Structures are given as C-alpha cells and as structure tokens.
Amino acid sequence: MQVWDGVSDARLTFSASEIGLENSQEGMARLTENLNLQRGVLRRLDELPEVQLIDKTKVKSILRDTEERGGWPLVYLENGRILRARLLVGADGSNSPVRSYAQIPSFGWSYDTVGIVATMVHPPRSAFQAPNRTAYQRFLPTGPIAFLPLSPTVSSLVWSTRPTIASALTASEPAVLASMINAAFRLPEISLRYLYDRIIEAQANGQPLTLAEIQQEIKWREDSHAIDPYSAYRSATVEVREDAGIPAADSGFVPPLVTSLQPGTVATFPLKFNHIEAYIGEGHGSRTVLVGDAAHTVHPLAGQGLNMGLADVECLARCIEGTLKQGGDIGSYVALLLYAQERYLENHTIMSAIDKLHKLYTTTFEPVVWARSVGVEVLNELDTIKAALMMVAGARNYKVDRTAAAFNVAATGVETLAAGIKAAKLLGGSAGGLINSGLQRFFKAMSDNSRKNI
C-alpha cells in the first residue's frame, strides 16, 4: 500500500514482506465486495441447522415485555410473528432500531465531507509491472482518495471530498468523473482546486463540462507544471493500451489509469463520527447489545469500519460461549460486561486516531504540513513500527496485544503535534522547536510500543 501527502508528496509505503509472512503474495489484508461477504455468510448459515433465517419480512417495532414475564424484548415482524429475545443483538446499522429501543445515547459530529464510491475499470498491469495488488491513497486537503484493487482489471474507489465537489462530480458524465479520478492521483493540489471550481461553475450554469473539455483543462495544467510527456503522472494525453510495452519509470507511484466506471456503481454517502455511550442496554433496554455500525461510525480513510465490526462480533461470540459453558444467562448485564470492557476502549482509540488524522490532513497551514511530512518520511524508514501498524490494521489474525496499541500511539503523536502547532501560533513563533519536540515524543512512543507488542 502506498499513502502520500497531496500537498508535500511525503510518502509512506507498506509492504506485506515487512511482516514476516511465509508467502508475501497472501498480502497483509483483503478487499472483498459486500455481495461476496453476504454470499459467504448465507452459505455458512445453510450449514447450521440450529440457525433459523427469517427473510422476506421487516421489523415493525420492538417493545418490552411485561415485568412479570421478565421484561424481555419483543420483536414484532411485518408478517405477524413476534420474537421474544433472551438477548437482542443490534447489528442493524447506523440508524439502529435496536439502539433506539434500548434508549442508548450517542455522541459525535458530521464531517463536512461526502464519500464517493465506484467500481473502476482499467487495463491490467504489464509484464514489466507488479500485479494489481497495491492500494493507493492520496491525502488531499478536501479529503483522501483511495484506489483499492479487486482484480487485475477492476478496482474500487473511495473518494472523500467536500459536498459541493462531490455533487458536481457525480452529476457529470461518468467519463468526466473517471478523468478527474486520474487527475486527483497525479496533479498538484493547486491545479485540482482549479478543476473543482471549473466543474462546479459549469454545473451551476447548467452546462456540465464534456470529456473533451475536462481533458483539455487537465492537459493545460499538466503542461503548466512541466510534467514529462512520458511520465505516469500524465493522464490527459496518454493512450491507454494493454500492450503498452515498458512502463514509465515512475509508474509504480500511481495507480493504473481508469478507463471507465462500471454502470450503476457510483454512489455517495455522508461521513460522520458517531459513538454510543454504552454497548449494553440497561433498565428499559436490558437484554440488548450493539455491534458494528449500530455502535460506532468512523471515517473510512483507514478502512477500519468493517474490521471493527467483525472484531465486535468475535468478542461477543466469545462472551456468549463462555457464559453458556458456565450455565449463565446470556442476556444478563454481567455476561455482556466483558464484551463492553474489551471493545469500547479499543474502538474509541481507533476512532479518535482516525478522526485526528482526518483533521490533520485537511489543513494547508505550512507548519502543520511540514510537521506531518517529516513524520511520514521518518516513519517510512522504521520498518518495525510499520509492521506493527500493519498487524493491527490488517485483516490477518496476529498474536498482539488487543488494545489497538499502534492506533493509540498514532493518536497520541497527532495530539502532541497539534498541541505544538496551537501553542506556537499563540506564542507567535517557535513552531520548529515545539514540533521537533512533538516528533521526538511521538517516535519514542512508537518505538517503545513496538518493542512491547511484536
């Protein structure tokens, strides 16, 4: 995976070979389409006769049974059935009806950012290049853009940007959006700002830019920046061919050129931070527990939302299994307490770190850009720490301390740097010394933590 700063171009490279895999081709993580995940789960459920799957109906309401009957949750379905639950698990998304029933409050905020997702089509890598197994992410002041490989010729897009920009991009014809995706990974940030304004202005005037017009604009910007005609950073005048021969020397620094978008795959969704105050219901909402997006919503820049939800399920399953072995009540507060204790702090630590990273990279304030760039360049040389981050954030199950240690250190480092910048601004100077001190504390903490967890 390659991650770089859209302002300074400071780059961080992650490689599966750095975490000691027997076969580095297995990769440090997996990218799987949601349809395939659902298919796999349904097939597994078919193999479990003790599991009853109820489909082709919806939850109509959730009410509490009388105290005389234990006060269990009653789930009313539209088909007329009523389910009385010893334990009601809310895995029903960010607008969770189970959370509403349990009356569990949450806290958080909406980002001034919208996520654009799409499935991109591009030519396969040539025989002179590595396979399409590298993810790319560029942090722009408007939000990060990520290229996530799915197959040799298909990859997934996750682009976080301002609502006005997202609206204008998605309202444009797909070919224009594809051209802007290519430009967003290649052009300097100042040129991207100009292109955003052109697209927004054209949409507002009711005359959206055509493919020829946006390509002409991109070409002019590439020429003005004196980008080599044979560089992989050119996108407007390059003829995309599968038999292109020897690639440009810098082709590994950017993803393949997108040629089209799969019809019907472009979508947008608002981004927000949201965390509930408790994972277990009490009082009126007793015998309920929340997992996944019903419990927490996080910015997608680190790709941790699904991983956090799966970790919730794994932990809850362990708690339920342990309670059953001891003959306990799986819906009791005591039986579920271990789940809340293990997952709440870990999830909140990861969410806080991701939130701080988002805020850190949405500024163009020069001292902050300098500080984060130095941090990235130094971190890129510390293979042990990068390995620790991959073990925590990746999809493989490593025997490490389950406390999101690497994300905790990252959050601490970002807080230190941010505090240094704020103090420097208040004092009217001395940013260099404060930031250097913050960097020293950050990397010392990273080194100490990696020795404890690897």
PDB file of C-alpha atoms in Angstrom, residues 139-393:
ATOM      1  CA  PHE A 139      -4.481  12.705   1.265  1.00  0.00           C
ATOM      2  CA  LEU A 140      -5.833  15.908  -0.257  1.00  0.00           C
ATOM      3  CA  PRO A 141      -6.967  18.951   1.776  1.00  0.00           C
ATOM      4  CA  THR A 142     -10.532  18.231   0.643  1.00  0.00           C
ATOM      5  CA  GLY A 143     -10.255  14.606   1.804  1.00  0.00           C
ATOM      6  CA  PRO A 144      -8.420  11.393   0.878  1.00  0.00           C
ATOM      7  CA  ILE A 145      -8.902   9.473  -2.363  1.00  0.00           C
ATOM      8  CA  ALA A 146      -8.234   5.722  -2.338  1.00  0.00           C
ATOM      9  CA  PHE A 147      -7.710   3.176  -5.112  1.00  0.00           C
ATOM     10  CA  LEU A 148      -8.388  -0.355  -3.830  1.00  0.00           C
ATOM     11  CA  PRO A 149      -7.600  -3.315  -6.137  1.00  0.00           C
ATOM     12  CA  LEU A 150     -10.157  -6.081  -6.603  1.00  0.00           C
ATOM     13  CA  SER A 151      -8.892  -7.922  -9.688  1.00  0.00           C
ATOM     14  CA  PRO A 152      -6.313  -7.385 -12.470  1.00  0.00           C
ATOM     15  CA  THR A 153      -8.667  -5.011 -14.301  1.00  0.00           C
ATOM     16  CA  VAL A 154     -11.142  -3.818 -11.654  1.00  0.00           C
ATOM     17  CA  SER A 155     -10.604  -1.683  -8.556  1.00  0.00           C
ATOM     18  CA  SER A 156     -12.760   0.130  -6.042  1.00  0.00           C
ATOM     19  CA  LEU A 157     -12.844   3.886  -5.435  1.00  0.00           C
ATOM     20  CA  VAL A 158     -13.406   5.622  -2.099  1.00  0.00           C
ATOM     21  CA  TRP A 159     -13.068   9.384  -2.504  1.00  0.00           C
ATOM     22  CA  SER A 160     -13.845  11.676   0.424  1.00  0.00           C
ATOM     23  CA  THR A 161     -14.387  15.283  -0.598  1.00  0.00           C
ATOM     24  CA  ARG A 162     -16.492  18.384   0.028  1.00  0.00           C
ATOM     25  CA  PRO A 163     -20.258  18.073  -0.601  1.00  0.00           C
ATOM     26  CA  THR A 164     -20.275  20.689  -3.380  1.00  0.00           C
ATOM     27  CA  ILE A 165     -17.400  18.947  -5.168  1.00  0.00           C
ATOM     28  CA  ALA A 166     -18.974  15.507  -4.756  1.00  0.00           C
ATOM     29  CA  SER A 167     -22.306  16.765  -6.091  1.00  0.00           C
ATOM     30  CA  ALA A 168     -20.677  18.302  -9.165  1.00  0.00           C
ATOM     31  CA  LEU A 169     -18.503  15.256  -9.868  1.00  0.00           C
ATOM     32  CA  THR A 170     -21.323  12.728  -9.598  1.00  0.00           C
ATOM     33  CA  ALA A 171     -23.622  14.899 -11.708  1.00  0.00           C
ATOM     34  CA  SER A 172     -21.037  14.893 -14.508  1.00  0.00           C
ATOM     35  CA  GLU A 173     -20.902  12.171 -17.118  1.00  0.00           C
ATOM     36  CA  PRO A 174     -19.010   9.046 -15.964  1.00  0.00           C
ATOM     37  CA  ALA A 175     -16.112   9.679 -18.351  1.00  0.00           C
ATOM     38  CA  VAL A 176     -15.533  13.104 -16.774  1.00  0.00           C
ATOM     39  CA  LEU A 177     -15.535  11.573 -13.302  1.00  0.00           C
ATOM     40  CA  ALA A 178     -13.044   8.922 -14.465  1.00  0.00           C
ATOM     41  CA  SER A 179     -10.754  11.657 -15.817  1.00  0.00           C
ATOM     42  CA  MET A 180     -10.957  13.540 -12.532  1.00  0.00           C
ATOM     43  CA  ILE A 181     -10.094  10.367 -10.612  1.00  0.00           C
ATOM     44  CA  ASN A 182      -6.933  10.019 -12.690  1.00  0.00           C
ATOM     45  CA  ALA A 183      -6.093  13.690 -12.160  1.00  0.00           C
ATOM     46  CA  ALA A 184      -6.718  13.503  -8.398  1.00  0.00           C
ATOM     47  CA  PHE A 185      -3.924  10.944  -8.038  1.00  0.00           C
ATOM     48  CA  ARG A 186      -1.497  12.923 -10.212  1.00  0.00           C
ATOM     49  CA  LEU A 187      -1.945  16.679 -10.433  1.00  0.00           C
ATOM     50  CA  PRO A 188      -0.646  19.125  -7.803  1.00  0.00           C
ATOM     51  CA  GLU A 189      -3.261  20.200  -5.300  1.00  0.00           C
ATOM     52  CA  ILE A 190      -3.446  23.775  -6.603  1.00  0.00           C
ATOM     53  CA  SER A 191      -4.486  22.522 -10.042  1.00  0.00           C
ATOM     54  CA  LEU A 192      -7.114  20.245  -8.556  1.00  0.00           C
ATOM     55  CA  ARG A 193      -8.635  23.236  -6.805  1.00  0.00           C
ATOM     56  CA  TYR A 194      -8.920  24.995 -10.156  1.00  0.00           C
ATOM     57  CA  LEU A 195     -10.553  21.943 -11.768  1.00  0.00           C
ATOM     58  CA  TYR A 196     -13.045  21.631  -8.899  1.00  0.00           C
ATOM     59  CA  ASP A 197     -14.060  25.265  -9.401  1.00  0.00           C
ATOM     60  CA  ARG A 198     -14.456  24.773 -13.159  1.00  0.00           C
ATOM     61  CA  ILE A 199     -16.687  21.726 -12.733  1.00  0.00           C
ATOM     62  CA  ILE A 200     -18.807  23.346 -10.008  1.00  0.00           C
ATOM     63  CA  GLU A 201     -19.204  26.538 -12.043  1.00  0.00           C
ATOM     64  CA  ALA A 202     -20.170  24.607 -15.181  1.00  0.00           C
ATOM     65  CA  GLN A 203     -22.766  22.591 -13.265  1.00  0.00           C
ATOM     66  CA  ALA A 204     -24.205  25.742 -11.707  1.00  0.00           C
ATOM     67  CA  ASN A 205     -24.572  27.303 -15.165  1.00  0.00           C
ATOM     68  CA  GLY A 206     -26.373  24.243 -16.472  1.00  0.00           C
ATOM     69  CA  GLN A 207     -23.581  23.419 -18.925  1.00  0.00           C
ATOM     70  CA  PRO A 208     -21.586  20.486 -17.489  1.00  0.00           C
ATOM     71  CA  LEU A 209     -18.083  20.036 -18.840  1.00  0.00           C
ATOM     72  CA  THR A 210     -17.709  17.436 -21.558  1.00  0.00           C
ATOM     73  CA  LEU A 211     -14.956  14.825 -21.628  1.00  0.00           C
ATOM     74  CA  ALA A 212     -13.065  16.800 -24.283  1.00  0.00           C
ATOM     75  CA  GLU A 213     -13.265  19.984 -22.209  1.00  0.00           C
ATOM     76  CA  ILE A 214     -12.051  18.406 -18.968  1.00  0.00           C
ATOM     77  CA  GLN A 215      -9.254  16.601 -20.799  1.00  0.00           C
ATOM     78  CA  GLN A 216      -8.179  19.905 -22.327  1.00  0.00           C
ATOM     79  CA  GLU A 217      -8.181  21.547 -18.888  1.00  0.00           C
ATOM     80  CA  ILE A 218      -6.145  18.697 -17.391  1.00  0.00           C
ATOM     81  CA  LYS A 219      -3.660  18.782 -20.277  1.00  0.00           C
ATOM     82  CA  TRP A 220      -3.150  22.502 -19.827  1.00  0.00           C
ATOM     83  CA  ARG A 221      -2.461  22.006 -16.113  1.00  0.00           C
ATOM     84  CA  GLU A 222      -0.034  19.160 -16.846  1.00  0.00           C
ATOM     85  CA  ASP A 223       1.813  21.334 -19.338  1.00  0.00           C
ATOM     86  CA  SER A 224       1.933  24.265 -16.916  1.00  0.00           C
ATOM     87  CA  HIS A 225       3.554  22.037 -14.308  1.00  0.00           C
ATOM     88  CA  ALA A 226       6.050  20.751 -16.894  1.00  0.00           C
ATOM     89  CA  ILE A 227       5.117  17.116 -16.279  1.00  0.00           C
ATOM     90  CA  ASP A 228       7.190  14.865 -18.523  1.00  0.00           C
ATOM     91  CA  PRO A 229       5.127  13.639 -21.509  1.00  0.00           C
ATOM     92  CA  TYR A 230       6.285  10.075 -20.800  1.00  0.00           C
ATOM     93  CA  SER A 231       5.644  10.222 -17.052  1.00  0.00           C
ATOM     94  CA  ALA A 232       2.984   8.111 -15.333  1.00  0.00           C
ATOM     95  CA  TYR A 233       1.751  11.391 -13.853  1.00  0.00           C
ATOM     96  CA  ARG A 234       0.342  12.297 -17.274  1.00  0.00           C
ATOM     97  CA  SER A 235      -3.277  11.272 -17.772  1.00  0.00           C
ATOM     98  CA  ALA A 236      -4.895  13.615 -20.311  1.00  0.00           C
ATOM     99  CA  THR A 237      -2.834  12.765 -23.407  1.00  0.00           C
ATOM    100  CA  VAL A 238      -1.904   9.147 -22.691  1.00  0.00           C
ATOM    101  CA  GLU A 239      -3.328   6.445 -24.935  1.00  0.00           C
ATOM    102  CA  VAL A 240      -4.335   3.589 -22.636  1.00  0.00           C
ATOM    103  CA  ARG A 241      -3.298   0.263 -24.172  1.00  0.00           C
ATOM    104  CA  GLU A 242      -2.941  -3.214 -22.721  1.00  0.00           C
ATOM    105  CA  ASP A 243       0.214  -3.824 -24.771  1.00  0.00           C
ATOM    106  CA  ALA A 244       1.902  -0.543 -23.879  1.00  0.00           C
ATOM    107  CA  GLY A 245       5.327  -2.123 -23.530  1.00  0.00           C
ATOM    108  CA  ILE A 246       7.866  -0.960 -20.964  1.00  0.00           C
ATOM    109  CA  PRO A 247       6.082   1.356 -18.483  1.00  0.00           C
ATOM    110  CA  ALA A 248       7.308   4.728 -17.293  1.00  0.00           C
ATOM    111  CA  ALA A 249       9.923   4.675 -14.554  1.00  0.00           C
ATOM    112  CA  ASP A 250       7.500   6.262 -12.084  1.00  0.00           C
ATOM    113  CA  SER A 251       4.531   4.017 -12.903  1.00  0.00           C
ATOM    114  CA  GLY A 252       4.676   2.300  -9.522  1.00  0.00           C
ATOM    115  CA  PHE A 253       3.960   5.549  -7.685  1.00  0.00           C
ATOM    116  CA  VAL A 254       0.426   5.980  -9.020  1.00  0.00           C
ATOM    117  CA  PRO A 255      -2.440   3.571  -9.768  1.00  0.00           C
ATOM    118  CA  PRO A 256      -3.371   2.442 -13.296  1.00  0.00           C
ATOM    119  CA  LEU A 257      -5.277   4.917 -15.429  1.00  0.00           C
ATOM    120  CA  VAL A 258      -9.031   4.478 -15.082  1.00  0.00           C
ATOM    121  CA  THR A 259     -10.715   3.985 -18.447  1.00  0.00           C
ATOM    122  CA  SER A 260     -14.340   3.705 -17.317  1.00  0.00           C
ATOM    123  CA  LEU A 261     -16.680   3.189 -14.376  1.00  0.00           C
ATOM    124  CA  GLN A 262     -18.992   0.213 -14.053  1.00  0.00           C
ATOM    125  CA  PRO A 263     -22.579   1.417 -14.668  1.00  0.00           C
ATOM    126  CA  GLY A 264     -24.681   1.802 -11.545  1.00  0.00           C
ATOM    127  CA  THR A 265     -21.766   1.658  -9.102  1.00  0.00           C
ATOM    128  CA  VAL A 266     -21.294   5.391  -8.440  1.00  0.00           C
ATOM    129  CA  ALA A 267     -22.823   6.394  -5.105  1.00  0.00           C
ATOM    130  CA  THR A 268     -22.321   8.953  -2.339  1.00  0.00           C
ATOM    131  CA  PHE A 269     -22.835   8.918   1.408  1.00  0.00           C
ATOM    132  CA  PRO A 270     -22.255  11.487   4.188  1.00  0.00           C
ATOM    133  CA  LEU A 271     -19.332  10.887   6.530  1.00  0.00           C
ATOM    134  CA  LYS A 272     -19.610  11.243  10.279  1.00  0.00           C
ATOM    135  CA  PHE A 273     -18.115  10.302  13.617  1.00  0.00           C
ATOM    136  CA  ASN A 274     -20.538   8.650  15.990  1.00  0.00           C
ATOM    137  CA  HIS A 275     -20.022   6.517  19.085  1.00  0.00           C
ATOM    138  CA  ILE A 276     -22.673   5.341  21.539  1.00  0.00           C
ATOM    139  CA  GLU A 277     -22.184   5.868  25.259  1.00  0.00           C
ATOM    140  CA  ALA A 278     -22.667   2.189  26.157  1.00  0.00           C
ATOM    141  CA  TYR A 279     -22.660  -1.081  24.236  1.00  0.00           C
ATOM    142  CA  ILE A 280     -25.090  -2.788  26.640  1.00  0.00           C
ATOM    143  CA  GLY A 281     -28.673  -1.755  27.285  1.00  0.00           C
ATOM    144  CA  GLU A 282     -29.878  -1.214  30.863  1.00  0.00           C
ATOM    145  CA  GLY A 283     -33.252  -0.665  32.504  1.00  0.00           C
ATOM    146  CA  HIS A 284     -35.873  -0.414  29.761  1.00  0.00           C
ATOM    147  CA  GLY A 285     -33.296  -1.557  27.200  1.00  0.00           C
ATOM    148  CA  SER A 286     -31.922  -4.501  29.159  1.00  0.00           C
ATOM    149  CA  ARG A 287     -31.022  -7.683  27.291  1.00  0.00           C
ATOM    150  CA  THR A 288     -29.740  -5.719  24.307  1.00  0.00           C
ATOM    151  CA  VAL A 289     -26.211  -5.322  22.974  1.00  0.00           C
ATOM    152  CA  LEU A 290     -24.913  -3.381  19.978  1.00  0.00           C
ATOM    153  CA  VAL A 291     -22.182  -4.253  17.478  1.00  0.00           C
ATOM    154  CA  GLY A 292     -20.729  -2.749  14.294  1.00  0.00           C
ATOM    155  CA  ASP A 293     -22.187   0.431  12.814  1.00  0.00           C
ATOM    156  CA  ALA A 294     -25.033   0.335  15.328  1.00  0.00           C
ATOM    157  CA  ALA A 295     -22.392   1.080  17.966  1.00  0.00           C
ATOM    158  CA  HIS A 296     -19.861   3.198  16.086  1.00  0.00           C
ATOM    159  CA  THR A 297     -19.429   5.043  12.796  1.00  0.00           C
ATOM    160  CA  VAL A 298     -15.980   6.108  11.641  1.00  0.00           C
ATOM    161  CA  HIS A 299     -14.360   7.948   8.726  1.00  0.00           C
ATOM    162  CA  PRO A 300     -13.395   5.409   6.001  1.00  0.00           C
ATOM    163  CA  LEU A 301      -9.865   6.800   5.480  1.00  0.00           C
ATOM    164  CA  ALA A 302      -8.231   3.873   7.305  1.00  0.00           C
ATOM    165  CA  GLY A 303     -10.660   1.184   6.140  1.00  0.00           C
ATOM    166  CA  GLN A 304     -11.352   0.061   9.704  1.00  0.00           C
ATOM    167  CA  GLY A 305     -15.149   0.194   9.901  1.00  0.00           C
ATOM    168  CA  LEU A 306     -15.795  -3.397   8.880  1.00  0.00           C
ATOM    169  CA  ASN A 307     -12.767  -4.704  10.769  1.00  0.00           C
ATOM    170  CA  MET A 308     -14.024  -3.079  13.966  1.00  0.00           C
ATOM    171  CA  GLY A 309     -17.467  -4.607  13.462  1.00  0.00           C
ATOM    172  CA  LEU A 310     -16.054  -8.089  12.862  1.00  0.00           C
ATOM    173  CA  ALA A 311     -13.905  -7.746  15.987  1.00  0.00           C
ATOM    174  CA  ASP A 312     -17.061  -6.794  17.924  1.00  0.00           C
ATOM    175  CA  VAL A 313     -18.814  -9.954  16.722  1.00  0.00           C
ATOM    176  CA  GLU A 314     -15.840 -12.175  17.538  1.00  0.00           C
ATOM    177  CA  CYS A 315     -15.596 -10.780  21.055  1.00  0.00           C
ATOM    178  CA  LEU A 316     -19.347 -11.007  21.704  1.00  0.00           C
ATOM    179  CA  ALA A 317     -19.380 -14.614  20.467  1.00  0.00           C
ATOM    180  CA  ARG A 318     -16.610 -15.475  22.935  1.00  0.00           C
ATOM    181  CA  CYS A 319     -18.546 -13.893  25.793  1.00  0.00           C
ATOM    182  CA  ILE A 320     -21.757 -15.738  24.914  1.00  0.00           C
ATOM    183  CA  GLU A 321     -19.924 -19.038  24.541  1.00  0.00           C
ATOM    184  CA  GLY A 322     -18.206 -18.592  27.896  1.00  0.00           C
ATOM    185  CA  THR A 323     -21.498 -17.794  29.611  1.00  0.00           C
ATOM    186  CA  LEU A 324     -23.218 -20.848  28.114  1.00  0.00           C
ATOM    187  CA  LYS A 325     -20.413 -23.126  29.263  1.00  0.00           C
ATOM    188  CA  GLN A 326     -20.885 -21.843  32.799  1.00  0.00           C
ATOM    189  CA  GLY A 327     -24.670 -22.197  32.633  1.00  0.00           C
ATOM    190  CA  GLY A 328     -25.261 -18.460  32.872  1.00  0.00           C
ATOM    191  CA  ASP A 329     -27.860 -16.126  31.377  1.00  0.00           C
ATOM    192  CA  ILE A 330     -26.504 -14.753  28.073  1.00  0.00           C
ATOM    193  CA  GLY A 331     -28.770 -11.698  28.284  1.00  0.00           C
ATOM    194  CA  SER A 332     -27.630 -10.582  31.714  1.00  0.00           C
ATOM    195  CA  TYR A 333     -25.553  -7.453  32.187  1.00  0.00           C
ATOM    196  CA  VAL A 334     -22.775  -9.417  33.882  1.00  0.00           C
ATOM    197  CA  ALA A 335     -22.486 -11.834  30.950  1.00  0.00           C
ATOM    198  CA  LEU A 336     -22.108  -8.965  28.471  1.00  0.00           C
ATOM    199  CA  LEU A 337     -19.866  -6.736  30.572  1.00  0.00           C
ATOM    200  CA  LEU A 338     -16.630  -8.307  29.347  1.00  0.00           C
ATOM    201  CA  TYR A 339     -17.602  -7.520  25.749  1.00  0.00           C
ATOM    202  CA  ALA A 340     -18.161  -3.853  26.564  1.00  0.00           C
ATOM    203  CA  GLN A 341     -14.947  -3.607  28.557  1.00  0.00           C
ATOM    204  CA  GLU A 342     -12.857  -5.153  25.800  1.00  0.00           C
ATOM    205  CA  ARG A 343     -14.331  -3.443  22.774  1.00  0.00           C
ATOM    206  CA  TYR A 344     -15.350   0.059  23.862  1.00  0.00           C
ATOM    207  CA  LEU A 345     -11.910   1.441  24.647  1.00  0.00           C
ATOM    208  CA  GLU A 346     -10.275  -0.269  21.685  1.00  0.00           C
ATOM    209  CA  ASN A 347     -12.871   1.037  19.253  1.00  0.00           C
ATOM    210  CA  HIS A 348     -12.782   4.545  20.683  1.00  0.00           C
ATOM    211  CA  THR A 349      -8.992   4.663  20.483  1.00  0.00           C
ATOM    212  CA  ILE A 350      -9.036   3.718  16.800  1.00  0.00           C
ATOM    213  CA  MET A 351     -11.865   6.165  16.071  1.00  0.00           C
ATOM    214  CA  SER A 352     -10.073   9.020  17.824  1.00  0.00           C
ATOM    215  CA  ALA A 353      -6.857   8.371  15.914  1.00  0.00           C
ATOM    216  CA  ILE A 354      -8.692   8.289  12.575  1.00  0.00           C
ATOM    217  CA  ASP A 355     -10.578  11.475  13.434  1.00  0.00           C
ATOM    218  CA  LYS A 356      -7.331  13.261  14.276  1.00  0.00           C
ATOM    219  CA  LEU A 357      -5.663  12.048  11.093  1.00  0.00           C
ATOM    220  CA  HIS A 358      -8.588  13.385   9.071  1.00  0.00           C
ATOM    221  CA  LYS A 359      -8.285  16.798  10.722  1.00  0.00           C
ATOM    222  CA  LEU A 360      -4.500  16.799  10.413  1.00  0.00           C
ATOM    223  CA  TYR A 361      -4.600  16.277   6.648  1.00  0.00           C
ATOM    224  CA  THR A 362      -7.387  18.732   5.831  1.00  0.00           C
ATOM    225  CA  THR A 363      -5.187  21.748   6.523  1.00  0.00           C
ATOM    226  CA  THR A 364      -2.696  23.503   4.264  1.00  0.00           C
ATOM    227  CA  PHE A 365      -1.165  25.524   7.130  1.00  0.00           C
ATOM    228  CA  GLU A 366       2.552  25.319   6.333  1.00  0.00           C
ATOM    229  CA  PRO A 367       3.934  24.393   9.790  1.00  0.00           C
ATOM    230  CA  VAL A 368       1.394  21.564  10.048  1.00  0.00           C
ATOM    231  CA  VAL A 369       2.185  20.344   6.523  1.00  0.00           C
ATOM    232  CA  TRP A 370       5.883  20.403   7.368  1.00  0.00           C
ATOM    233  CA  ALA A 371       5.377  18.529  10.641  1.00  0.00           C
ATOM    234  CA  ARG A 372       3.196  15.784   9.201  1.00  0.00           C
ATOM    235  CA  SER A 373       5.514  15.398   6.201  1.00  0.00           C
ATOM    236  CA  VAL A 374       8.587  14.976   8.395  1.00  0.00           C
ATOM    237  CA  GLY A 375       6.675  12.481  10.494  1.00  0.00           C
ATOM    238  CA  VAL A 376       5.670  10.431   7.447  1.00  0.00           C
ATOM    239  CA  GLU A 377       9.191  10.456   5.984  1.00  0.00           C
ATOM    240  CA  VAL A 378      10.723   9.305   9.276  1.00  0.00           C
ATOM    241  CA  LEU A 379       8.026   6.686   9.858  1.00  0.00           C
ATOM    242  CA  ASN A 380       8.620   5.295   6.373  1.00  0.00           C
ATOM    243  CA  GLU A 381      12.154   4.355   7.452  1.00  0.00           C
ATOM    244  CA  LEU A 382      11.002   2.497  10.580  1.00  0.00           C
ATOM    245  CA  ASP A 383      10.080  -0.961   9.289  1.00  0.00           C
ATOM    246  CA  THR A 384       9.349  -2.379  12.732  1.00  0.00           C
ATOM    247  CA  ILE A 385       6.770   0.277  13.511  1.00  0.00           C
ATOM    248  CA  LYS A 386       5.192  -0.054  10.075  1.00  0.00           C
ATOM    249  CA  ALA A 387       4.928  -3.798  10.700  1.00  0.00           C
ATOM    250  CA  ALA A 388       3.128  -3.112  13.997  1.00  0.00           C
ATOM    251  CA  LEU A 389       0.656  -0.816  12.225  1.00  0.00           C
ATOM    252  CA  MET A 390       0.001  -3.438   9.543  1.00  0.00           C
ATOM    253  CA  MET A 391      -0.577  -6.139  12.163  1.00  0.00           C
ATOM    254  CA  VAL A 392      -3.183  -4.027  13.928  1.00  0.00           C
ATOM    255  CA  ALA A 393      -4.894  -2.565  10.857  1.00  0.00           C
TER     256      ALA A 393
END
